């Protein structure tokens, strides 16, 4: 069984989801490894709780659990690096999907679906396709969407995709995703947090402009290198 953990990262121009496919045999080990990253840092800095959430934006911007470590940029980035290294050292696979949000609205206007819905559909197609190729089934656990009423909508979508297939030019019947879509707060799951770290860093790297600080670019590339060979699919739709 594959456990597919999903989280998002977005801005006004684009919306990305990362799917982290974790074999059930790897889930406990990876959770423990990520726990250890935070615990070790908390042992060295009283400002951080051992329960701190590994959230990409918060780590970089020193927000929420990471606010009191604001002056200690090196420690925060070091934690991000260690967490991504732990992910890359496990037998996991990564699927990255995105959409250019502005182009979506320009093309479809008021008929445009929410970017999260669009990208989740594309991600489910790829999770299903990968699971089929591996002779596996997948259980999807996603971070809670911003609006609670989206959860039943997305579950209904999955039910429809099983019956008639997804929409679009690569329509696919979803047959390898089992049960329903499960939603959990990222604060309660290290593996949802792992998907967040991947989504945030992917988003950060692909939206880095030509005038970006060279040191920041090198740091991002170094962090990403830990998981680069785990990526099995990466595509952003330009409607």
Short mmCIF file of N, CA and C in Angstrom, two decimals, residues 15-88:
data_model
loop_
_atom_site.label_atom_id
_atom_site.label_comp_id
_atom_site.label_asym_id
_atom_site.label_seq_id
_atom_site.Cartn_x
_atom_site.Cartn_y
_atom_site.Cartn_z
N UNK A 15 -0.29 27.80 -8.58
CA UNK A 15 -0.74 26.93 -7.50
C UNK A 15 -0.12 25.55 -7.70
N UNK A 16 0.55 25.04 -6.66
CA UNK A 16 1.24 23.76 -6.77
C UNK A 16 0.78 22.81 -5.67
N UNK A 17 0.74 21.53 -6.02
CA UNK A 17 0.55 20.47 -5.04
C UNK A 17 1.70 19.49 -5.17
N UNK A 18 2.16 19.00 -4.03
CA UNK A 18 3.15 17.94 -4.00
C UNK A 18 2.51 16.69 -3.43
N UNK A 19 2.70 15.58 -4.10
CA UNK A 19 2.26 14.28 -3.59
C UNK A 19 3.48 13.47 -3.19
N UNK A 20 3.55 13.11 -1.93
CA UNK A 20 4.65 12.29 -1.42
C UNK A 20 4.14 10.87 -1.24
N UNK A 21 4.61 9.95 -2.06
CA UNK A 21 4.15 8.56 -2.03
C UNK A 21 5.09 7.75 -1.14
N UNK A 22 4.54 7.31 -0.03
CA UNK A 22 5.33 6.61 1.00
C UNK A 22 4.82 5.18 1.12
N UNK A 23 5.65 4.17 0.84
CA UNK A 23 5.23 2.79 1.12
C UNK A 23 4.89 2.64 2.60
N UNK A 24 3.89 1.83 2.91
CA UNK A 24 3.48 1.71 4.30
C UNK A 24 4.63 1.27 5.21
N UNK A 25 5.58 0.54 4.65
CA UNK A 25 6.72 0.06 5.44
C UNK A 25 7.70 1.17 5.80
N UNK A 26 7.60 2.33 5.12
CA UNK A 26 8.52 3.44 5.35
C UNK A 26 7.93 4.53 6.24
N UNK A 27 6.61 4.48 6.47
CA UNK A 27 5.92 5.59 7.10
C UNK A 27 6.41 5.86 8.52
N UNK A 28 6.57 4.82 9.32
CA UNK A 28 6.98 5.00 10.72
C UNK A 28 8.40 5.52 10.79
N UNK A 29 9.29 4.96 9.97
CA UNK A 29 10.68 5.37 9.99
C UNK A 29 10.84 6.83 9.59
N UNK A 30 10.13 7.25 8.55
CA UNK A 30 10.25 8.64 8.10
C UNK A 30 9.66 9.59 9.13
N UNK A 31 8.55 9.21 9.73
CA UNK A 31 7.97 10.05 10.80
C UNK A 31 8.97 10.23 11.93
N UNK A 32 9.62 9.15 12.34
CA UNK A 32 10.59 9.22 13.43
C UNK A 32 11.79 10.09 13.05
N UNK A 33 12.22 9.98 11.79
CA UNK A 33 13.36 10.78 11.34
C UNK A 33 13.03 12.27 11.37
N UNK A 34 11.82 12.62 10.97
CA UNK A 34 11.42 14.03 10.99
C UNK A 34 11.21 14.53 12.42
N UNK A 35 10.67 13.68 13.27
CA UNK A 35 10.56 14.03 14.70
C UNK A 35 11.94 14.35 15.27
N UNK A 36 12.91 13.54 14.88
CA UNK A 36 14.26 13.71 15.42
C UNK A 36 14.89 15.02 14.97
N UNK A 37 14.62 15.44 13.75
CA UNK A 37 15.14 16.72 13.26
C UNK A 37 14.69 17.85 14.19
N UNK A 38 13.41 17.87 14.52
CA UNK A 38 12.88 18.93 15.37
C UNK A 38 13.36 18.77 16.81
N UNK A 39 13.39 17.55 17.30
CA UNK A 39 13.81 17.31 18.68
C UNK A 39 15.25 17.75 18.90
N UNK A 40 16.12 17.42 17.97
CA UNK A 40 17.54 17.80 18.11
C UNK A 40 17.69 19.32 18.12
N UNK A 41 16.93 20.01 17.28
CA UNK A 41 17.02 21.46 17.26
C UNK A 41 16.45 22.05 18.55
N UNK A 42 15.36 21.47 19.03
CA UNK A 42 14.76 21.96 20.27
C UNK A 42 15.68 21.74 21.47
N UNK A 43 16.48 20.69 21.42
CA UNK A 43 17.45 20.44 22.49
C UNK A 43 18.53 21.53 22.53
N UNK A 44 18.82 22.10 21.35
CA UNK A 44 19.86 23.13 21.27
C UNK A 44 19.33 24.55 21.45
N UNK A 45 18.04 24.73 21.20
CA UNK A 45 17.45 26.07 21.29
C UNK A 45 16.16 26.00 22.10
N UNK A 46 16.16 26.62 23.25
CA UNK A 46 14.98 26.63 24.11
C UNK A 46 13.80 27.33 23.45
N UNK A 47 14.08 28.16 22.44
CA UNK A 47 13.01 28.92 21.79
C UNK A 47 12.07 28.02 20.96
N UNK A 48 12.49 26.80 20.70
CA UNK A 48 11.70 25.92 19.82
C UNK A 48 11.15 24.74 20.60
N UNK A 49 9.88 24.43 20.35
CA UNK A 49 9.25 23.26 20.95
C UNK A 49 9.56 22.02 20.12
N UNK A 50 9.68 20.88 20.77
CA UNK A 50 9.91 19.62 20.05
C UNK A 50 8.68 19.21 19.24
N UNK A 51 7.53 19.88 19.47
CA UNK A 51 6.33 19.62 18.69
C UNK A 51 6.17 20.60 17.53
N UNK A 52 7.16 21.44 17.30
CA UNK A 52 7.05 22.46 16.24
C UNK A 52 6.76 21.81 14.90
N UNK A 53 5.89 22.46 14.14
CA UNK A 53 5.52 21.95 12.83
C UNK A 53 6.58 22.29 11.79
N UNK A 54 6.93 21.31 10.98
CA UNK A 54 7.85 21.52 9.85
C UNK A 54 7.03 22.09 8.69
N UNK A 55 6.93 23.40 8.68
CA UNK A 55 6.14 24.09 7.67
C UNK A 55 7.08 25.03 6.91
N UNK A 56 7.17 24.82 5.60
CA UNK A 56 8.17 25.52 4.81
C UNK A 56 8.15 27.02 4.95
N UNK A 57 6.98 27.63 4.76
CA UNK A 57 6.87 29.09 4.84
C UNK A 57 7.24 29.59 6.23
N UNK A 58 6.78 28.90 7.27
CA UNK A 58 7.07 29.33 8.64
C UNK A 58 8.56 29.25 8.96
N UNK A 59 9.21 28.22 8.47
CA UNK A 59 10.65 28.07 8.73
C UNK A 59 11.42 29.21 8.07
N UNK A 60 11.11 29.50 6.80
CA UNK A 60 11.84 30.54 6.09
C UNK A 60 11.54 31.94 6.61
N UNK A 61 10.28 32.15 7.00
CA UNK A 61 9.87 33.50 7.41
C UNK A 61 9.84 33.68 8.92
N UNK A 62 10.25 32.67 9.67
CA UNK A 62 10.26 32.72 11.14
C UNK A 62 8.87 33.08 11.67
N UNK A 63 7.88 32.31 11.29
CA UNK A 63 6.50 32.53 11.71
C UNK A 63 6.05 31.40 12.64
N UNK A 64 4.99 31.67 13.41
CA UNK A 64 4.34 30.67 14.25
C UNK A 64 5.35 29.92 15.13
N UNK A 65 5.44 28.60 15.01
CA UNK A 65 6.34 27.83 15.88
C UNK A 65 7.79 28.28 15.78
N UNK A 66 8.15 28.90 14.65
CA UNK A 66 9.54 29.24 14.38
C UNK A 66 9.84 30.72 14.62
N UNK A 67 8.87 31.45 15.14
CA UNK A 67 9.04 32.90 15.31
C UNK A 67 10.18 33.25 16.25
N UNK A 68 10.30 32.53 17.34
CA UNK A 68 11.32 32.87 18.34
C UNK A 68 12.73 32.50 17.88
N UNK A 69 12.82 31.77 16.77
CA UNK A 69 14.13 31.48 16.17
C UNK A 69 14.43 32.46 15.03
N UNK A 70 13.70 33.56 14.99
CA UNK A 70 13.86 34.53 13.91
C UNK A 70 15.29 34.95 13.64
N UNK A 71 16.08 35.30 14.66
CA UNK A 71 17.45 35.74 14.40
C UNK A 71 18.40 34.61 13.98
N UNK A 72 17.95 33.38 14.11
CA UNK A 72 18.84 32.23 13.87
C UNK A 72 18.50 31.57 12.54
N UNK A 73 18.75 32.33 11.46
CA UNK A 73 18.43 31.85 10.11
C UNK A 73 19.17 30.56 9.79
N UNK A 74 20.42 30.48 10.16
CA UNK A 74 21.22 29.29 9.82
C UNK A 74 20.62 28.05 10.47
N UNK A 75 20.15 28.17 11.70
CA UNK A 75 19.55 27.02 12.39
C UNK A 75 18.25 26.60 11.71
N UNK A 76 17.44 27.59 11.29
CA UNK A 76 16.18 27.27 10.64
C UNK A 76 16.40 26.59 9.29
N UNK A 77 17.31 27.14 8.50
CA UNK A 77 17.59 26.54 7.19
C UNK A 77 18.26 25.19 7.36
N UNK A 78 19.07 25.05 8.40
CA UNK A 78 19.69 23.76 8.68
C UNK A 78 18.66 22.69 8.98
N UNK A 79 17.60 23.06 9.71
CA UNK A 79 16.53 22.11 10.01
C UNK A 79 15.81 21.70 8.73
N UNK A 80 15.56 22.67 7.86
CA UNK A 80 14.90 22.37 6.57
C UNK A 80 15.77 21.39 5.78
N UNK A 81 17.06 21.66 5.73
CA UNK A 81 17.98 20.81 4.99
C UNK A 81 17.97 19.38 5.54
N UNK A 82 18.02 19.25 6.86
CA UNK A 82 18.04 17.92 7.48
C UNK A 82 16.74 17.18 7.23
N UNK A 83 15.61 17.89 7.28
CA UNK A 83 14.33 17.25 7.04
C UNK A 83 14.24 16.74 5.60
N UNK A 84 14.69 17.54 4.64
CA UNK A 84 14.66 17.10 3.25
C UNK A 84 15.63 15.96 3.00
N UNK A 85 16.75 15.97 3.71
CA UNK A 85 17.68 14.85 3.60
C UNK A 85 17.03 13.56 4.11
N UNK A 86 16.31 13.67 5.23
CA UNK A 86 15.63 12.50 5.78
C UNK A 86 14.59 11.96 4.80
N UNK A 87 13.87 12.85 4.15
CA UNK A 87 12.88 12.41 3.15
C UNK A 87 13.58 11.68 2.02
N UNK A 88 14.64 12.27 1.50
CA UNK A 88 15.35 11.68 0.37
C UNK A 88 16.02 10.37 0.69
#
